[in-house]
mmCIF file of C-alpha atoms in Angstrom:
data_model
loop_
_atom_site.group_PDB
_atom_site.id
_atom_site.type_symbol
_atom_site.label_atom_id
_atom_site.label_comp_id
_atom_site.label_asym_id
_atom_site.label_seq_id
_atom_site.Cartn_x
_atom_site.Cartn_y
_atom_site.Cartn_z
ATOM 1 C CA MET A 614 -37.451 -23.691 -19.503
ATOM 2 C CA THR A 615 -34.611 -22.796 -21.833
ATOM 3 C CA VAL A 616 -30.935 -23.111 -21.003
ATOM 4 C CA PRO A 617 -29.486 -19.701 -20.031
ATOM 5 C CA GLN A 618 -27.241 -18.112 -22.597
ATOM 6 C CA PRO A 619 -23.535 -18.278 -21.802
ATOM 7 C CA PRO A 620 -21.712 -14.977 -21.255
ATOM 8 C CA GLU A 621 -19.616 -13.324 -23.895
ATOM 9 C CA PRO A 622 -15.958 -14.314 -23.481
ATOM 10 C CA ILE A 623 -13.549 -11.731 -22.125
ATOM 11 C CA PRO A 624 -11.187 -11.004 -25.047
ATOM 12 C CA GLY A 625 -7.676 -12.338 -24.534
ATOM 13 C CA ALA A 626 -8.373 -13.790 -21.090
ATOM 14 C CA ARG A 627 -7.732 -17.391 -22.125
ATOM 15 C CA LEU A 628 -4.249 -16.465 -23.346
ATOM 16 C CA LEU A 629 -3.248 -15.263 -19.886
ATOM 17 C CA PHE A 630 -2.896 -18.852 -18.644
ATOM 18 C CA SER A 631 -0.559 -21.726 -19.497
ATOM 19 C CA LEU A 632 -3.151 -24.473 -19.069
ATOM 20 C CA ASP A 633 -3.058 -27.540 -21.300
ATOM 21 C CA PRO A 634 -5.517 -26.742 -24.139
ATOM 22 C CA ALA A 635 -6.274 -30.446 -24.629
ATOM 23 C CA VAL A 636 -7.993 -30.567 -21.234
ATOM 24 C CA SER A 637 -11.206 -28.871 -20.095
ATOM 25 C CA HIS A 638 -10.269 -27.304 -16.772
ATOM 26 C CA LEU A 639 -13.664 -27.031 -15.058
ATOM 27 C CA ASN A 640 -12.490 -27.216 -11.447
ATOM 28 C CA HIS A 641 -10.830 -23.884 -10.798
ATOM 29 C CA GLY A 642 -12.042 -24.001 -7.204
ATOM 30 C CA ALA A 643 -9.649 -26.830 -6.326
ATOM 31 C CA PHE A 644 -6.181 -25.386 -6.941
ATOM 32 C CA GLY A 645 -6.830 -22.319 -9.059
ATOM 33 C CA ALA A 646 -4.713 -21.426 -12.062
ATOM 34 C CA VAL A 647 -1.811 -18.977 -11.946
ATOM 35 C CA PRO A 648 -1.649 -16.435 -14.798
ATOM 36 C CA ILE A 649 1.549 -16.381 -16.818
ATOM 37 C CA ALA A 650 2.390 -12.852 -15.642
ATOM 38 C CA VAL A 651 2.188 -14.013 -12.017
ATOM 39 C CA GLN A 652 4.329 -17.065 -12.764
ATOM 40 C CA ARG A 653 6.975 -14.807 -14.275
ATOM 41 C CA ALA A 654 6.850 -12.365 -11.370
ATOM 42 C CA GLN A 655 7.409 -15.210 -8.931
ATOM 43 C CA GLN A 656 10.252 -16.581 -11.026
ATOM 44 C CA ARG A 657 11.967 -13.186 -10.983
ATOM 45 C CA LEU A 658 11.697 -13.206 -7.203
ATOM 46 C CA ARG A 659 13.123 -16.723 -7.089
ATOM 47 C CA ASP A 660 16.011 -15.602 -9.283
ATOM 48 C CA GLU A 661 16.644 -12.728 -6.876
ATOM 49 C CA MET A 662 16.553 -15.116 -3.931
ATOM 50 C CA GLU A 663 18.967 -17.595 -5.483
ATOM 51 C CA ALA A 664 21.370 -14.894 -6.648
ATOM 52 C CA ASN A 665 22.062 -13.961 -3.024
ATOM 53 C CA PRO A 666 20.058 -15.953 -0.463
ATOM 54 C CA LEU A 667 21.620 -14.231 2.548
ATOM 55 C CA ARG A 668 20.746 -10.769 1.276
ATOM 56 C CA PHE A 669 17.232 -11.842 0.251
ATOM 57 C CA PHE A 670 16.322 -13.291 3.640
ATOM 58 C CA THR A 671 18.096 -10.833 5.940
ATOM 59 C CA GLN A 672 17.743 -7.414 4.299
ATOM 60 C CA GLY A 673 14.188 -6.146 4.211
ATOM 61 C CA LEU A 674 12.215 -9.351 3.619
ATOM 62 C CA VAL A 675 10.012 -8.855 6.698
ATOM 63 C CA ASP A 676 9.122 -5.370 5.451
ATOM 64 C CA ARG A 677 8.377 -6.692 1.950
ATOM 65 C CA ILE A 678 6.032 -9.304 3.405
ATOM 66 C CA ALA A 679 4.310 -6.607 5.482
ATOM 67 C CA HIS A 680 3.874 -4.434 2.385
ATOM 68 C CA THR A 681 2.305 -7.362 0.542
ATOM 69 C CA ARG A 682 0.024 -8.034 3.502
ATOM 70 C CA ARG A 683 -1.222 -4.439 3.494
ATOM 71 C CA HIS A 684 -1.901 -4.609 -0.242
ATOM 72 C CA LEU A 685 -3.908 -7.839 0.034
ATOM 73 C CA ALA A 686 -5.782 -6.640 3.125
ATOM 74 C CA ALA A 687 -6.870 -3.484 1.316
ATOM 75 C CA PHE A 688 -8.308 -5.555 -1.540
ATOM 76 C CA LEU A 689 -10.255 -7.712 0.910
ATOM 77 C CA GLY A 690 -11.514 -4.843 3.054
ATOM 78 C CA ALA A 691 -9.596 -6.132 6.069
ATOM 79 C CA ASP A 692 -7.639 -4.396 8.815
ATOM 80 C CA PRO A 693 -3.970 -4.841 7.814
ATOM 81 C CA ASP A 694 -2.910 -4.863 11.473
ATOM 82 C CA GLY A 695 -5.204 -7.822 12.059
ATOM 83 C CA THR A 696 -4.195 -9.706 8.919
ATOM 84 C CA THR A 697 -1.472 -12.315 8.629
ATOM 85 C CA LEU A 698 -0.321 -14.323 5.647
ATOM 86 C CA VAL A 699 -0.579 -18.113 5.890
ATOM 87 C CA GLY A 700 -0.157 -20.991 3.452
ATOM 88 C CA ASN A 701 -3.834 -21.871 3.024
ATOM 89 C CA VAL A 702 -7.171 -21.908 4.814
ATOM 90 C CA THR A 703 -6.447 -25.206 6.549
ATOM 91 C CA ALA A 704 -3.227 -23.777 7.994
ATOM 92 C CA GLY A 705 -5.037 -20.644 9.129
ATOM 93 C CA ALA A 706 -7.758 -22.694 10.785
ATOM 94 C CA ALA A 707 -5.117 -24.758 12.598
ATOM 95 C CA VAL A 708 -3.493 -21.569 13.906
ATOM 96 C CA VAL A 709 -6.831 -20.457 15.338
ATOM 97 C CA LEU A 710 -7.698 -23.834 16.833
ATOM 98 C CA GLN A 711 -4.436 -24.285 18.686
ATOM 99 C CA SER A 712 -4.633 -20.705 20.025
ATOM 100 C CA LEU A 713 -8.004 -21.190 21.759
ATOM 101 C CA ALA A 714 -6.656 -23.017 24.832
ATOM 102 C CA LEU A 715 -9.480 -25.545 24.719
ATOM 103 C CA ARG A 716 -10.184 -27.706 27.765
ATOM 104 C CA PRO A 717 -12.045 -30.953 28.395
ATOM 105 C CA GLY A 718 -15.760 -30.365 28.036
ATOM 106 C CA ASP A 719 -15.392 -27.440 25.631
ATOM 107 C CA GLU A 720 -16.936 -27.916 22.218
ATOM 108 C CA ILE A 721 -16.469 -26.751 18.646
ATOM 109 C CA VAL A 722 -19.565 -26.603 16.455
ATOM 110 C CA THR A 723 -19.406 -27.081 12.683
ATOM 111 C CA THR A 724 -21.885 -27.880 9.905
ATOM 112 C CA ASP A 725 -21.947 -30.874 7.584
ATOM 113 C CA HIS A 726 -21.019 -28.603 4.661
ATOM 114 C CA GLY A 727 -17.513 -27.996 5.989
ATOM 115 C CA TYR A 728 -14.246 -28.732 4.223
ATOM 116 C CA GLY A 729 -12.800 -32.137 5.068
ATOM 117 C CA ALA A 730 -9.300 -31.001 6.031
ATOM 118 C CA VAL A 731 -10.664 -28.366 8.407
ATOM 119 C CA ALA A 732 -12.882 -31.026 9.968
ATOM 120 C CA LEU A 733 -9.796 -33.202 10.472
ATOM 121 C CA SER A 734 -7.995 -30.283 12.097
ATOM 122 C CA VAL A 735 -10.925 -29.788 14.479
ATOM 123 C CA ALA A 736 -10.892 -33.497 15.325
ATOM 124 C CA ARG A 737 -7.161 -33.454 16.043
ATOM 125 C CA GLU A 738 -7.405 -30.420 18.325
ATOM 126 C CA CYS A 739 -10.285 -31.999 20.200
ATOM 127 C CA ALA A 740 -8.326 -35.228 20.643
ATOM 128 C CA ARG A 741 -5.344 -33.242 21.906
ATOM 129 C CA THR A 742 -7.254 -31.099 24.395
ATOM 130 C CA GLY A 743 -10.206 -33.239 25.451
ATOM 131 C CA ALA A 744 -12.690 -30.915 23.787
ATOM 132 C CA VAL A 745 -15.475 -32.319 21.626
ATOM 133 C CA SER A 746 -16.817 -31.423 18.202
ATOM 134 C CA ARG A 747 -20.439 -31.373 17.149
ATOM 135 C CA THR A 748 -21.706 -31.221 13.567
ATOM 136 C CA LEU A 749 -24.996 -29.548 12.704
ATOM 137 C CA PRO A 750 -26.814 -31.080 9.712
ATOM 138 C CA VAL A 751 -27.984 -28.402 7.267
ATOM 139 C CA PRO A 752 -30.208 -29.528 4.358
ATOM 140 C CA LEU A 753 -28.893 -28.613 0.925
ATOM 141 C CA THR A 754 -32.167 -26.831 0.180
ATOM 142 C CA ALA A 755 -32.310 -24.875 3.459
ATOM 143 C CA THR A 756 -33.081 -21.177 3.130
ATOM 144 C CA ASP A 757 -30.818 -18.588 4.729
ATOM 145 C CA GLU A 758 -33.384 -18.138 7.478
ATOM 146 C CA GLU A 759 -33.451 -21.877 8.115
ATOM 147 C CA VAL A 760 -29.645 -22.042 8.239
ATOM 148 C CA VAL A 761 -29.605 -19.255 10.818
ATOM 149 C CA GLU A 762 -32.187 -21.021 12.989
ATOM 150 C CA ILE A 763 -30.339 -24.352 12.777
ATOM 151 C CA VAL A 764 -27.169 -22.674 13.999
ATOM 152 C CA ARG A 765 -28.982 -20.627 16.642
ATOM 153 C CA ASP A 766 -30.525 -23.785 18.090
ATOM 154 C CA GLY A 767 -27.217 -25.670 17.881
ATOM 155 C CA LEU A 768 -25.100 -23.335 20.018
ATOM 156 C CA ARG A 769 -24.650 -23.872 23.751
ATOM 157 C CA PRO A 770 -23.444 -20.680 25.451
ATOM 158 C CA GLY A 771 -20.701 -21.294 27.949
ATOM 159 C CA ARG A 772 -19.788 -24.622 26.413
ATOM 160 C CA THR A 773 -19.466 -23.799 22.707
ATOM 161 C CA LYS A 774 -16.036 -22.175 22.373
ATOM 162 C CA LEU A 775 -16.012 -21.811 18.589
ATOM 163 C CA LEU A 776 -18.445 -21.951 15.679
ATOM 164 C CA VAL A 777 -16.836 -22.826 12.338
ATOM 165 C CA ILE A 778 -18.878 -21.868 9.268
ATOM 166 C CA ASP A 779 -18.154 -21.662 5.569
ATOM 167 C CA GLN A 780 -18.782 -18.505 3.604
ATOM 168 C CA LEU A 781 -19.040 -20.593 0.437
ATOM 169 C CA THR A 782 -19.019 -24.326 1.007
ATOM 170 C CA SER A 783 -16.576 -26.506 -0.905
ATOM 171 C CA PRO A 784 -18.470 -29.831 -1.226
ATOM 172 C CA THR A 785 -21.899 -28.275 -1.856
ATOM 173 C CA ALA A 786 -21.094 -24.908 -3.507
ATOM 174 C CA ARG A 787 -23.545 -23.183 -1.180
ATOM 175 C CA LEU A 788 -23.269 -19.546 -0.092
ATOM 176 C CA PHE A 789 -24.003 -19.312 3.631
ATOM 177 C CA PRO A 790 -25.322 -16.111 5.292
ATOM 178 C CA ALA A 791 -22.034 -15.517 7.083
ATOM 179 C CA ALA A 792 -22.818 -12.104 8.573
ATOM 180 C CA ALA A 793 -26.161 -13.303 9.961
ATOM 181 C CA LEU A 794 -24.559 -16.414 11.453
ATOM 182 C CA VAL A 795 -21.829 -14.329 13.087
ATOM 183 C CA ALA A 796 -24.503 -12.054 14.578
ATOM 184 C CA VAL A 797 -26.398 -15.036 16.016
ATOM 185 C CA ALA A 798 -23.237 -16.439 17.559
ATOM 186 C CA ARG A 799 -22.288 -13.059 19.012
ATOM 187 C CA GLU A 800 -25.683 -12.852 20.736
ATOM 188 C CA GLN A 801 -24.728 -16.036 22.573
ATOM 189 C CA GLY A 802 -21.111 -15.074 23.238
ATOM 190 C CA VAL A 803 -19.669 -17.659 20.831
ATOM 191 C CA PRO A 804 -16.658 -16.695 18.673
ATOM 192 C CA VAL A 805 -16.780 -17.563 14.985
ATOM 193 C CA LEU A 806 -14.223 -18.779 12.455
ATOM 194 C CA VAL A 807 -15.337 -18.154 8.867
ATOM 195 C CA ASP A 808 -13.792 -20.498 6.310
ATOM 196 C CA ALA A 809 -13.757 -18.187 3.297
ATOM 197 C CA ALA A 810 -11.555 -20.344 1.081
ATOM 198 C CA HIS A 811 -13.421 -19.359 -2.090
ATOM 199 C CA ALA A 812 -14.302 -15.754 -1.231
ATOM 200 C CA PRO A 813 -11.262 -13.662 -2.267
ATOM 201 C CA GLY A 814 -11.674 -12.686 -5.895
ATOM 202 C CA MET A 815 -15.077 -14.347 -6.345
ATOM 203 C CA LEU A 816 -17.410 -12.735 -3.837
ATOM 204 C CA PRO A 817 -17.898 -8.974 -3.503
ATOM 205 C CA ALA A 818 -18.454 -9.042 0.281
ATOM 206 C CA THR A 819 -15.583 -7.636 2.342
ATOM 207 C CA VAL A 820 -13.993 -9.229 5.383
ATOM 208 C CA ALA A 821 -15.280 -6.396 7.555
ATOM 209 C CA SER A 822 -18.872 -7.051 6.462
ATOM 210 C CA ALA A 823 -18.730 -10.564 7.928
ATOM 211 C CA GLY A 824 -17.654 -9.260 11.328
ATOM 212 C CA ALA A 825 -16.146 -12.586 12.379
ATOM 213 C CA ASP A 826 -13.629 -13.163 15.135
ATOM 214 C CA PHE A 827 -11.516 -15.119 12.639
ATOM 215 C CA TRP A 828 -11.748 -15.066 8.850
ATOM 216 C CA VAL A 829 -9.422 -17.055 6.607
ATOM 217 C CA GLY A 830 -9.426 -17.055 2.808
ATOM 218 C CA ASN A 831 -7.282 -18.312 -0.058
ATOM 219 C CA LEU A 832 -5.990 -15.941 -2.721
ATOM 220 C CA HIS A 833 -4.619 -18.752 -4.884
ATOM 221 C CA LYS A 834 -8.067 -19.796 -6.052
ATOM 222 C CA TRP A 835 -10.089 -16.888 -7.427
ATOM 223 C CA ALA A 836 -7.616 -14.024 -6.945
ATOM 224 C CA TYR A 837 -4.895 -15.463 -9.230
ATOM 225 C CA ALA A 838 -2.143 -15.596 -6.611
ATOM 226 C CA PRO A 839 0.521 -18.315 -6.551
ATOM 227 C CA ARG A 840 -0.525 -21.387 -4.580
ATOM 228 C CA GLY A 841 0.171 -21.261 -0.885
ATOM 229 C CA THR A 842 -1.162 -17.711 -0.482
ATOM 230 C CA ALA A 843 -3.911 -17.113 2.056
ATOM 231 C CA VAL A 844 -4.744 -14.590 4.763
ATOM 232 C CA LEU A 845 -6.000 -15.023 8.303
ATOM 233 C CA VAL A 846 -7.826 -11.981 9.670
ATOM 234 C CA VAL A 847 -8.230 -11.762 13.444
ATOM 235 C CA ALA A 848 -10.428 -9.422 15.503
ATOM 236 C CA PRO A 849 -8.535 -7.092 17.888
ATOM 237 C CA GLN A 850 -9.479 -8.905 21.107
ATOM 238 C CA TRP A 851 -7.896 -12.150 19.880
ATOM 239 C CA ARG A 852 -4.652 -10.962 18.297
ATOM 240 C CA GLU A 853 -2.356 -11.317 21.280
ATOM 241 C CA ARG A 854 -3.553 -14.900 21.813
ATOM 242 C CA ILE A 855 -2.719 -16.038 18.277
ATOM 243 C CA GLN A 856 0.392 -18.192 18.150
ATOM 244 C CA PRO A 857 2.163 -19.664 15.105
ATOM 245 C CA LEU A 858 2.193 -23.387 14.515
ATOM 246 C CA VAL A 859 6.011 -23.230 14.549
ATOM 247 C CA VAL A 860 8.026 -20.739 16.611
ATOM 248 C CA SER A 861 10.684 -18.824 14.707
ATOM 249 C CA TRP A 862 12.924 -15.784 15.113
ATOM 250 C CA GLU A 863 10.120 -13.193 14.880
ATOM 251 C CA GLN A 864 8.196 -14.728 17.794
ATOM 252 C CA ASP A 865 8.778 -11.694 20.026
ATOM 253 C CA SER A 866 7.540 -9.322 17.306
ATOM 254 C CA GLY A 867 3.943 -10.279 18.053
ATOM 255 C CA PHE A 868 1.004 -10.725 15.732
ATOM 256 C CA PRO A 869 0.931 -10.752 12.717
ATOM 257 C CA ILE A 870 4.649 -11.082 11.998
ATOM 258 C CA ARG A 871 5.251 -14.025 14.308
ATOM 259 C CA VAL A 872 2.718 -16.081 12.352
ATOM 260 C CA GLU A 873 4.111 -15.093 8.950
ATOM 261 C CA TRP A 874 7.807 -15.531 9.570
ATOM 262 C CA GLN A 875 8.842 -19.180 9.305
ATOM 263 C CA ALA A 876 12.561 -18.820 8.562
ATOM 264 C CA THR A 877 13.525 -20.412 5.245
ATOM 265 C CA LEU A 878 10.112 -20.754 3.648
ATOM 266 C CA ASP A 879 9.811 -19.731 0.010
ATOM 267 C CA TYR A 880 8.041 -16.383 0.358
ATOM 268 C CA THR A 881 8.119 -15.584 -3.352
ATOM 269 C CA GLY A 882 4.517 -16.696 -3.866
ATOM 270 C CA TRP A 883 3.292 -14.196 -1.289
ATOM 271 C CA LEU A 884 5.400 -11.406 -2.756
ATOM 272 C CA ALA A 885 4.030 -12.113 -6.253
ATOM 273 C CA ALA A 886 0.397 -12.176 -5.107
ATOM 274 C CA PRO A 887 -0.249 -8.478 -5.859
ATOM 275 C CA VAL A 888 0.473 -9.231 -9.525
ATOM 276 C CA GLY A 889 -2.475 -11.624 -9.425
ATOM 277 C CA LEU A 890 -4.697 -8.830 -8.134
ATOM 278 C CA PHE A 891 -3.332 -6.553 -10.870
ATOM 279 C CA THR A 892 -4.328 -9.163 -13.459
ATOM 280 C CA LEU A 893 -7.804 -9.435 -11.968
ATOM 281 C CA ARG A 894 -8.236 -5.669 -11.910
ATOM 282 C CA SER A 895 -6.949 -5.379 -15.476
ATOM 283 C CA LEU A 896 -9.686 -7.728 -16.649
ATOM 284 C CA GLY A 897 -12.232 -5.922 -14.466
ATOM 285 C CA VAL A 898 -13.138 -7.434 -11.099
ATOM 286 C CA ASP A 899 -16.901 -7.073 -11.517
ATOM 287 C CA ARG A 900 -16.705 -8.211 -15.136
ATOM 288 C CA VAL A 901 -14.809 -11.373 -14.181
ATOM 289 C CA ARG A 902 -17.206 -12.162 -11.342
ATOM 290 C CA ALA A 903 -20.267 -11.776 -13.549
ATOM 291 C CA HIS A 904 -18.699 -13.801 -16.384
ATOM 292 C CA ASN A 905 -17.629 -16.670 -14.160
ATOM 293 C CA ALA A 906 -20.936 -16.949 -12.330
ATOM 294 C CA ALA A 907 -22.931 -16.895 -15.580
ATOM 295 C CA LEU A 908 -20.673 -19.502 -17.170
ATOM 296 C CA ALA A 909 -20.988 -21.842 -14.173
ATOM 297 C CA ALA A 910 -24.776 -21.462 -14.309
ATOM 298 C CA TYR A 911 -24.719 -22.338 -18.018
ATOM 299 C CA GLY A 912 -22.576 -25.401 -17.381
ATOM 300 C CA GLN A 913 -24.864 -26.583 -14.596
ATOM 301 C CA ARG A 914 -27.915 -26.409 -16.854
ATOM 302 C CA VAL A 915 -26.439 -28.139 -19.917
ATOM 303 C CA VAL A 916 -24.879 -30.950 -17.886
ATOM 304 C CA GLY A 917 -27.980 -31.231 -15.714
ATOM 305 C CA ASP A 918 -30.183 -31.500 -18.817
ATOM 306 C CA ALA A 919 -27.905 -34.197 -20.231
ATOM 307 C CA LEU A 920 -28.283 -36.226 -17.029
ATOM 308 C CA GLY A 921 -32.034 -35.774 -16.963
ATOM 309 C CA VAL A 922 -32.052 -33.491 -13.913
ATOM 310 C CA ALA A 923 -35.039 -31.146 -13.987
ATOM 311 C CA PRO A 924 -34.068 -27.461 -13.664
ATOM 312 C CA GLU A 925 -35.938 -27.112 -10.379
ATOM 313 C CA ARG A 926 -33.817 -29.944 -8.912
ATOM 314 C CA LEU A 927 -30.530 -28.225 -9.663
ATOM 315 C CA PRO A 928 -29.178 -26.828 -6.370
ATOM 316 C CA GLU A 929 -29.134 -23.050 -6.161
ATOM 317 C CA PRO A 930 -25.865 -21.597 -4.827
ATOM 318 C CA GLY A 931 -27.571 -18.903 -2.811
ATOM 319 C CA GLY A 932 -26.177 -15.851 -4.585
ATOM 320 C CA PRO A 933 -25.697 -14.411 -8.083
ATOM 321 C CA ALA A 934 -21.898 -14.100 -7.826
ATOM 322 C CA VAL A 935 -21.152 -17.761 -7.084
ATOM 323 C CA ALA A 936 -18.970 -19.285 -9.810
ATOM 324 C CA MET A 937 -19.383 -22.895 -8.627
ATOM 325 C CA ARG A 938 -22.487 -25.013 -9.285
ATOM 326 C CA LEU A 939 -23.616 -28.538 -8.379
ATOM 327 C CA VAL A 940 -25.192 -31.197 -10.560
ATOM 328 C CA PRO A 941 -26.667 -34.225 -8.720
ATOM 329 C CA LEU A 942 -25.393 -37.535 -10.066
ATOM 330 C CA PRO A 943 -27.640 -40.603 -10.430
ATOM 331 C CA PRO A 944 -28.318 -42.434 -7.133
ATOM 332 C CA GLY A 945 -25.490 -44.781 -6.209
ATOM 333 C CA VAL A 946 -22.848 -42.958 -8.279
ATOM 334 C CA ALA A 947 -19.909 -41.455 -6.354
ATOM 335 C CA SER A 948 -21.803 -41.556 -3.080
ATOM 336 C CA THR A 949 -18.673 -42.160 -0.960
ATOM 337 C CA LEU A 950 -15.319 -40.416 -0.798
ATOM 338 C CA ASP A 951 -13.451 -43.299 -2.459
ATOM 339 C CA ALA A 952 -16.087 -43.707 -5.159
ATOM 340 C CA ALA A 953 -16.044 -39.971 -5.837
ATOM 341 C CA ARG A 954 -12.277 -39.974 -6.281
ATOM 342 C CA GLU A 955 -12.446 -42.942 -8.638
ATOM 343 C CA PHE A 956 -15.189 -41.364 -10.744
ATOM 344 C CA ARG A 957 -13.348 -38.044 -10.948
ATOM 345 C CA SER A 958 -10.264 -39.876 -12.210
ATOM 346 C CA ARG A 959 -12.331 -41.672 -14.859
ATOM 347 C CA ILE A 960 -13.729 -38.382 -16.114
ATOM 348 C CA ALA A 961 -10.227 -36.917 -16.269
ATOM 349 C CA ASP A 962 -8.734 -39.923 -18.055
ATOM 350 C CA ARG A 963 -11.533 -40.695 -20.500
ATOM 351 C CA LEU A 964 -13.154 -37.316 -21.111
ATOM 352 C CA SER A 965 -10.105 -35.035 -20.720
ATOM 353 C CA ALA A 966 -12.062 -32.906 -18.273
ATOM 354 C CA GLU A 967 -11.064 -31.866 -14.769
ATOM 355 C CA VAL A 968 -14.080 -31.586 -12.458
ATOM 356 C CA SER A 969 -14.844 -31.977 -8.778
ATOM 357 C CA ILE A 970 -16.855 -34.963 -7.589
ATOM 358 C CA ALA A 971 -18.085 -35.078 -3.995
ATOM 359 C CA GLY A 972 -19.959 -37.717 -2.063
ATOM 360 C CA TRP A 973 -22.034 -35.726 0.406
ATOM 361 C CA ASN A 974 -24.606 -37.236 2.758
ATOM 362 C CA GLY A 975 -24.859 -40.417 0.697
ATOM 363 C CA ARG A 976 -25.329 -38.701 -2.671
ATOM 364 C CA GLY A 977 -22.800 -37.978 -5.414
ATOM 365 C CA TYR A 978 -22.490 -34.480 -6.860
ATOM 366 C CA LEU A 979 -20.496 -33.036 -9.726
ATOM 367 C CA ARG A 980 -19.219 -29.516 -9.071
ATOM 368 C CA LEU A 981 -18.516 -27.246 -12.034
ATOM 369 C CA CYS A 982 -16.645 -23.955 -11.938
ATOM 370 C CA GLY A 983 -16.578 -21.062 -14.356
ATOM 371 C CA GLN A 984 -13.414 -19.085 -15.055
ATOM 372 C CA VAL A 985 -12.267 -16.636 -17.722
ATOM 373 C CA TYR A 986 -10.260 -19.318 -19.528
ATOM 374 C CA ASN A 987 -13.325 -21.572 -19.930
ATOM 375 C CA THR A 988 -15.610 -21.618 -22.965
ATOM 376 C CA PRO A 989 -19.212 -22.842 -23.304
ATOM 377 C CA ASP A 990 -18.229 -25.686 -25.626
ATOM 378 C CA GLU A 991 -16.223 -27.309 -22.820
ATOM 379 C CA TYR A 992 -19.417 -27.796 -20.816
ATOM 380 C CA ASP A 993 -21.261 -28.855 -23.968
ATOM 381 C CA ARG A 994 -18.699 -31.601 -24.649
ATOM 382 C CA LEU A 995 -18.922 -32.843 -21.077
ATOM 383 C CA ALA A 996 -22.718 -32.897 -21.330
ATOM 384 C CA VAL A 997 -22.568 -35.006 -24.505
ATOM 385 C CA ARG A 998 -20.006 -37.503 -23.258
ATOM 386 C CA LEU A 999 -20.810 -37.905 -19.540
ATOM 387 C CA PRO A 1000 -24.020 -39.940 -19.957
ATOM 388 C CA THR A 1001 -22.110 -42.562 -21.975
ATOM 389 C CA LEU A 1002 -19.453 -42.815 -19.282
ATOM 390 C CA LEU A 1003 -22.142 -43.253 -16.639
ATOM 391 C CA ALA A 1004 -23.832 -45.958 -18.696
ATOM 392 C CA GLN A 1005 -20.575 -47.913 -18.793
ATOM 393 C CA GLY A 1006 -20.743 -48.278 -14.994
#
């Protein structure tokens, strides 16, 4: 089988970012990259804030945040009245968890593809309330139908108070059948939190199509917003129960404002987020999605070939729009969290390439992303140099 051809670059896209050109930035899914136009928009807002802080915070800021929320909700296909801005997916998940009023004997069900910080948040809430968490193992090669059956069999109506699933998993770059999983949980009366950290900007599916009780996604990854910009979308029957992690002066205003307003936070990133969407739309949303997914697929094949991984052993992401791909590392390499961090640092220091390395279920994986600022030769260089680094031990 031949390596797929890389996509044609989007003219001028690379110049929209201020990334260090001496480094191959192949891990957009970690912290994203903020376009220069968005950086400048946020700086103008910061200048406005510092010119007169009292005016900035007390005259119309709540309305400006609400306007931004409506704009972002429209892009995501979400109900603006059920949408609230939060700092990131982990913060949004924590808001949901502490609003559930869990009791001893209640349980939260997750899968072993979940994001580590969300898992820690679940563990803390269980320790605080006496609830328990249960993790469902899902094989990396499981079909959508198999994933649905694993979850169906893993729920316990009456005891399971929340199912947490990922729309696109972080450690394994796997697209889960979110809508089907929500439907299965609803049949059993179990509410669902969808961790959609990587969905906004990458995946075409809308929030409404998932139908979840809670949906939380970052806009600072694939939607070009400043970091610290995410939305939590809550179904109508839950909105009055949602409480902020910290009470502030808008507490009596109800959801969603009481979650958003946290006094002297720097709100300029949220207010600049629509400029990120403007940048994405200017490039062409569908064009960017197709480019990024094709580039990630190219990178997976060339690096996989260099490591001697047969094409049929390269994990499939589960959908054509996924711009993150996995490459299995040799057995024994980066198989633990500490080893993965050390190996990622070695790649960054010696190969001038930023990638994601995850130790998942005793096996190390390299995760590659595709973004408009990447070029095929960056993956080619990694493919040439990575085997030598591995041989050095």
